[in-house]
PDB file of C-alpha atoms in Angstrom:
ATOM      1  CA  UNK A 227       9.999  10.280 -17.164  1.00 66.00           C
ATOM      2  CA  UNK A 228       8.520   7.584 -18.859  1.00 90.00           C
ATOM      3  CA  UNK A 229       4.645   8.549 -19.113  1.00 93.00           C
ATOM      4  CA  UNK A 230       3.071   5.517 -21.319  1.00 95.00           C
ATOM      5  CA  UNK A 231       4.780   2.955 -18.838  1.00 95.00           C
ATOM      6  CA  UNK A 232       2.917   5.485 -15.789  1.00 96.00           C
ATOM      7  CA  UNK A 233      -0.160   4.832 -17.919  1.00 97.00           C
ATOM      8  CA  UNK A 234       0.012   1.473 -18.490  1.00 97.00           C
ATOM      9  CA  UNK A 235       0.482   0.392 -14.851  1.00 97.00           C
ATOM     10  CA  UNK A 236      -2.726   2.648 -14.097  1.00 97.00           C
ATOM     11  CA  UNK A 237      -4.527   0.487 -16.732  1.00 97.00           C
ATOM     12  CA  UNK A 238      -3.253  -2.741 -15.062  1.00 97.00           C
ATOM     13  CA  UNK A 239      -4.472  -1.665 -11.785  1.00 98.00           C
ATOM     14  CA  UNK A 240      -7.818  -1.012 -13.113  1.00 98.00           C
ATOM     15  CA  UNK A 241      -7.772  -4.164 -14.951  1.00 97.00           C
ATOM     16  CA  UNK A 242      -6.771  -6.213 -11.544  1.00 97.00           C
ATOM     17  CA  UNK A 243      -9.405  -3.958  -9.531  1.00 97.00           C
ATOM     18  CA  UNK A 244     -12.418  -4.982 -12.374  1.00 97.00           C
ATOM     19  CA  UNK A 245     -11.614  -8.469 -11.545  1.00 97.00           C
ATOM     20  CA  UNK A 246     -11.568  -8.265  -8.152  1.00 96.00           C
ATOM     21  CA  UNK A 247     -14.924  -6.516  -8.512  1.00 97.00           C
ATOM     22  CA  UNK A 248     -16.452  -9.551 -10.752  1.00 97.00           C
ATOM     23  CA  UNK A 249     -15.647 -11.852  -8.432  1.00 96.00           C
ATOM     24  CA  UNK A 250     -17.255  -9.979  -5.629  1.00 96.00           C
ATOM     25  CA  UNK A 251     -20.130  -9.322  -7.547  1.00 96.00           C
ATOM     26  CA  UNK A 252     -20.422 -12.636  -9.557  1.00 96.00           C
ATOM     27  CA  UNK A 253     -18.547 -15.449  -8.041  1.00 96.00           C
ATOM     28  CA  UNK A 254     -18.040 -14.921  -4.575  1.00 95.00           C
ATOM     29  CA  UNK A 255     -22.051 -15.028  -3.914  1.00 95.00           C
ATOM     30  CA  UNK A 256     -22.284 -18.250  -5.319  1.00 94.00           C
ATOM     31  CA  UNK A 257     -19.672 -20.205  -4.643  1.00 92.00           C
ATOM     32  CA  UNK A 258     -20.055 -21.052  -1.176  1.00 93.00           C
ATOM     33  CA  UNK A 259     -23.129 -22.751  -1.203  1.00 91.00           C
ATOM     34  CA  UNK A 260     -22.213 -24.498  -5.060  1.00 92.00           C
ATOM     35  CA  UNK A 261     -17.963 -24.801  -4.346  1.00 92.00           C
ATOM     36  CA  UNK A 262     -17.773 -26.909  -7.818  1.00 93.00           C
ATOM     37  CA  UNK A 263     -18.012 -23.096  -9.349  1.00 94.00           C
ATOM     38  CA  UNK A 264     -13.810 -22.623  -8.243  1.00 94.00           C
ATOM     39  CA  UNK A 265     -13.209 -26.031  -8.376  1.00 95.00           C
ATOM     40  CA  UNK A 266     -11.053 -26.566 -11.871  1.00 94.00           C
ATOM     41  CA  UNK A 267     -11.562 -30.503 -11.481  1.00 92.00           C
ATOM     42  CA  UNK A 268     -14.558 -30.094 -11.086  1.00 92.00           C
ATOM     43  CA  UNK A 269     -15.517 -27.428 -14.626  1.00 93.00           C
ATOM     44  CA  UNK A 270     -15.010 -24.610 -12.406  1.00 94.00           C
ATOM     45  CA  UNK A 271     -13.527 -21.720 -13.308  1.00 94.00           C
ATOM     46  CA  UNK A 272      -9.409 -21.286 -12.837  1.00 93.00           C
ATOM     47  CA  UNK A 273      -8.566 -18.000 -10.386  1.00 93.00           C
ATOM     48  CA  UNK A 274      -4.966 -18.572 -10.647  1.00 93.00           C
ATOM     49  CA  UNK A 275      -5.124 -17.840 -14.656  1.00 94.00           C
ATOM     50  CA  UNK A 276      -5.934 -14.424 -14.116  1.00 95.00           C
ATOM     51  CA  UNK A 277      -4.329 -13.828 -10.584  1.00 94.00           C
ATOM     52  CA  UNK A 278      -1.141 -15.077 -11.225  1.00 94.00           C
ATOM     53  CA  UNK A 279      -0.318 -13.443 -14.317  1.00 95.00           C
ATOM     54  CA  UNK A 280      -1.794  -9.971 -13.089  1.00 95.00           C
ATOM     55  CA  UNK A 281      -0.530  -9.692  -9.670  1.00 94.00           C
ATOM     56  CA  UNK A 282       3.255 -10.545 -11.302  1.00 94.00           C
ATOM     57  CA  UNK A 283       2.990  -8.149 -13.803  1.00 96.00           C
ATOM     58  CA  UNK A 284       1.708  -5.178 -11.566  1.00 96.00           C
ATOM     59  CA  UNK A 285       4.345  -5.816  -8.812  1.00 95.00           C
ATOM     60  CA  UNK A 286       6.565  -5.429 -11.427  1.00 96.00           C
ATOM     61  CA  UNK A 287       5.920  -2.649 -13.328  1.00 95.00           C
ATOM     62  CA  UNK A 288       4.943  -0.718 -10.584  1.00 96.00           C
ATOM     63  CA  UNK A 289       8.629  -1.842  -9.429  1.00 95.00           C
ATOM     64  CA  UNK A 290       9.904  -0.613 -12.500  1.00 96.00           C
ATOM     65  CA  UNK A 291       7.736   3.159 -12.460  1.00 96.00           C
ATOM     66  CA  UNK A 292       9.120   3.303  -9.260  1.00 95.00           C
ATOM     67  CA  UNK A 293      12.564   3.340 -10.183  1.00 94.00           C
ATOM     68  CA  UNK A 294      11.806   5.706 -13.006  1.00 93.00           C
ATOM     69  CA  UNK A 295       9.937   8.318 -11.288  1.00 94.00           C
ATOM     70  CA  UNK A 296      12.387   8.110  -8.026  1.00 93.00           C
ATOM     71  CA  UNK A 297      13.177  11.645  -8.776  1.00 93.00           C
ATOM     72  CA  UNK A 298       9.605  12.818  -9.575  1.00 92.00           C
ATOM     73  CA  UNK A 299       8.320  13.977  -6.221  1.00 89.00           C
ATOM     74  CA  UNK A 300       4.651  14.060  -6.023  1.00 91.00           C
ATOM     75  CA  UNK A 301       4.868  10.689  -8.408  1.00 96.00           C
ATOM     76  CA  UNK A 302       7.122   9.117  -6.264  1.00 96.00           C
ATOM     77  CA  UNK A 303       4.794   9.564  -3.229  1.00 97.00           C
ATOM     78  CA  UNK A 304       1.548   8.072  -4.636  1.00 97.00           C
ATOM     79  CA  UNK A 305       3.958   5.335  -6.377  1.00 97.00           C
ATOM     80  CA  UNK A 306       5.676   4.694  -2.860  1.00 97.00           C
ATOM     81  CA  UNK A 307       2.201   4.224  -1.251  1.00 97.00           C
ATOM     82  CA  UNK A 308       0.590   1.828  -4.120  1.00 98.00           C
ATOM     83  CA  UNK A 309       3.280  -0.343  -3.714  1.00 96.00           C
ATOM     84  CA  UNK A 310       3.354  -0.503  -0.233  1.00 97.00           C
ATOM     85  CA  UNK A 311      -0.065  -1.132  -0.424  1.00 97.00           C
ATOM     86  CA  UNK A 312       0.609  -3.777  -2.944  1.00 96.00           C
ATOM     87  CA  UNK A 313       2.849  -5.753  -0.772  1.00 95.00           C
ATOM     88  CA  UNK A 314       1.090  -5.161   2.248  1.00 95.00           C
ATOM     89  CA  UNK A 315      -2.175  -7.094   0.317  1.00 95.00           C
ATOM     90  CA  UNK A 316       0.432  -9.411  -1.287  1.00 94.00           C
ATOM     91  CA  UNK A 317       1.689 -10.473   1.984  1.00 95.00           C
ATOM     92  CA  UNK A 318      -1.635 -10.908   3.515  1.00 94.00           C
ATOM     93  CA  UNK A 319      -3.176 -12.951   0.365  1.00 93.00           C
ATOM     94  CA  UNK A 320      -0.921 -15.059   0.792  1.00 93.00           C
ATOM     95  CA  UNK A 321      -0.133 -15.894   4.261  1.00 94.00           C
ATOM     96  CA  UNK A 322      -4.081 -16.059   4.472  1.00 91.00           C
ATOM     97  CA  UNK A 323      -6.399 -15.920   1.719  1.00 91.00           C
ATOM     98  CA  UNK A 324      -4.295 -18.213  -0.917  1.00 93.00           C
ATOM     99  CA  UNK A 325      -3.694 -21.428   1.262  1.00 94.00           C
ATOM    100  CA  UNK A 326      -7.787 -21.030   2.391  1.00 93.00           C
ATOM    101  CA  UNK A 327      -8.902 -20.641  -1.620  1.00 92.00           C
ATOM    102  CA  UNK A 328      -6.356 -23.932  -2.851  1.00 93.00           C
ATOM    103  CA  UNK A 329      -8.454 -25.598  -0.286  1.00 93.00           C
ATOM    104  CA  UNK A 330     -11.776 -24.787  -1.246  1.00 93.00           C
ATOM    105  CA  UNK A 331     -10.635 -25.198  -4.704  1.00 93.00           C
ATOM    106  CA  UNK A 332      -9.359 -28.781  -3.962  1.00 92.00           C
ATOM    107  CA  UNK A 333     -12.442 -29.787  -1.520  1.00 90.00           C
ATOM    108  CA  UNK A 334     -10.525 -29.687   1.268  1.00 89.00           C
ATOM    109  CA  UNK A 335     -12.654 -27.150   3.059  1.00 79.00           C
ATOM    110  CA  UNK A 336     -15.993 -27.673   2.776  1.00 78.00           C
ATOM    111  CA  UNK A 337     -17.947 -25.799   5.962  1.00 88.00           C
ATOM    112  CA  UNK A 338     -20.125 -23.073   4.498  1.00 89.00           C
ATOM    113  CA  UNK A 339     -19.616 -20.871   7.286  1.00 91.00           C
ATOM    114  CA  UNK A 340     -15.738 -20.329   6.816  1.00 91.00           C
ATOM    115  CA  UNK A 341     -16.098 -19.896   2.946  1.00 92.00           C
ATOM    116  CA  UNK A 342     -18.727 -17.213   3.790  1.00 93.00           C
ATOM    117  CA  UNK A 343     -16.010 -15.774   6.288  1.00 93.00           C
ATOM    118  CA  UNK A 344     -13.149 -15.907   3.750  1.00 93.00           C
ATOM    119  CA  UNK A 345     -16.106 -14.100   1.421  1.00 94.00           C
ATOM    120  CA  UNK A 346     -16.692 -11.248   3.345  1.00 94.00           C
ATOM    121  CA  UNK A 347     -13.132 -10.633   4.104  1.00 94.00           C
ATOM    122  CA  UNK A 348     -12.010 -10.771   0.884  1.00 93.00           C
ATOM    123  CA  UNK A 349     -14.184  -7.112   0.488  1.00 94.00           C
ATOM    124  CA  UNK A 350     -11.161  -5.567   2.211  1.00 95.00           C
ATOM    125  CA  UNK A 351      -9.381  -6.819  -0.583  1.00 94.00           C
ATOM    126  CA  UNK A 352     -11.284  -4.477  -2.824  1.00 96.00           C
ATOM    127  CA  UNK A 353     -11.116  -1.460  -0.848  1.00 97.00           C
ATOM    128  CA  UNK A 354      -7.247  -1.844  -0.941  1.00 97.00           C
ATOM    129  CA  UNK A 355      -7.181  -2.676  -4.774  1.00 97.00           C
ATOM    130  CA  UNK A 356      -8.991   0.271  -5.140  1.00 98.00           C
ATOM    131  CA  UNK A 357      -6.773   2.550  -2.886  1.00 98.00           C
ATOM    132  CA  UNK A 358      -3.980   1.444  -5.146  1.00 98.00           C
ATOM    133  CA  UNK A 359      -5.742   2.392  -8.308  1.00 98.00           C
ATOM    134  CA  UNK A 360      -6.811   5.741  -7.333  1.00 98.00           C
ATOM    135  CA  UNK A 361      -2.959   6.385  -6.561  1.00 98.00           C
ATOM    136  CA  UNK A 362      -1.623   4.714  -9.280  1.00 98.00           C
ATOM    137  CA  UNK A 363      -4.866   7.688 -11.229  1.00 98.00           C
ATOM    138  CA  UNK A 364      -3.151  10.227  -8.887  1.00 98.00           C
ATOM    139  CA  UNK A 365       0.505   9.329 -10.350  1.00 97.00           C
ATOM    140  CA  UNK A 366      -0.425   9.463 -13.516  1.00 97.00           C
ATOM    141  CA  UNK A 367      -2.554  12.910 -13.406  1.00 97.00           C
ATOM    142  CA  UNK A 368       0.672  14.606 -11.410  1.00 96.00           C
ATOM    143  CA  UNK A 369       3.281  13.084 -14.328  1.00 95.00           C
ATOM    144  CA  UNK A 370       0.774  14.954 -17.139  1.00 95.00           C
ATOM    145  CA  UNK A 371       0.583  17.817 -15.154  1.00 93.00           C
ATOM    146  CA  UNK A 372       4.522  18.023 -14.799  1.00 86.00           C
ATOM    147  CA  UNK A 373       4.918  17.784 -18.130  1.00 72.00           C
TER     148      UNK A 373
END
């Protein structure tokens, strides 16, 4: 059982889940109505800095706890659904919410009313971020009290 690696994943989710959450709160109000904010040729900010390096490195340490707490029951079971959960948001990002943001990013896109759309369903996006969190919390709080 390999507890600081449990620990550390937790910490990544919650890292991942606080940016989701700025955006949300800080970017995603704004940008839609000023798209030079996401717009790195532009002096906008970079998404794919954070994203890409985050989302990797979750997928695969929550991979790897995976593996090591296969035998772990109650672990396995809140590991089994964050990753599912991972994939399932993954798969969905991608398919829809990644080709839509390279778009607006390049100026491709430029009605207001589907950047608001992609806005308001990128919430859900949050709600399963958070989800995964509180199971990757869950994991962690079972492996300490198995210990």
């Amino acid at each position: 059982m390999n507890l600081p690696l449990l620990i550390f994943v937790a910490a990544i989710s919650l890292i991942s889940l606080g940016g989701g959450i700025y955006e949300m709160v800080v970017i995603d109000p704004v940008w839609p109505s000023r798209p030079e904010i996401i717009q790195p040729n532009n002096g906008g900010i970079s998404r794919k800095v954070f994203w890409i390096p985050m989302h990797g490195l979750l997928e695969i340490l929550l991979l790897i706890s995976l593996f090591g707490f296969w035998y772990v029951t109650p672990v396995k079971y809140y590991l089994v659904i964050a990753f599912a959960l991972q994939i399932i948001s993954r798969l969905w990002s991608s398919f829809d919410f990644i080709p839509k943001a390279l778009m607006f990013e390049r100026g491709e896109q430029t009605e207001v009313s589907v950047m608001k759309s992609w806005v308001l369903r990128s919430r859900w996006r949050i709600l399963i971020s958070t989800v995964i969190s509180g199971c990757l919390m869950q994991a962690v709080i079972s492996a300490i009290t198995m210990a």
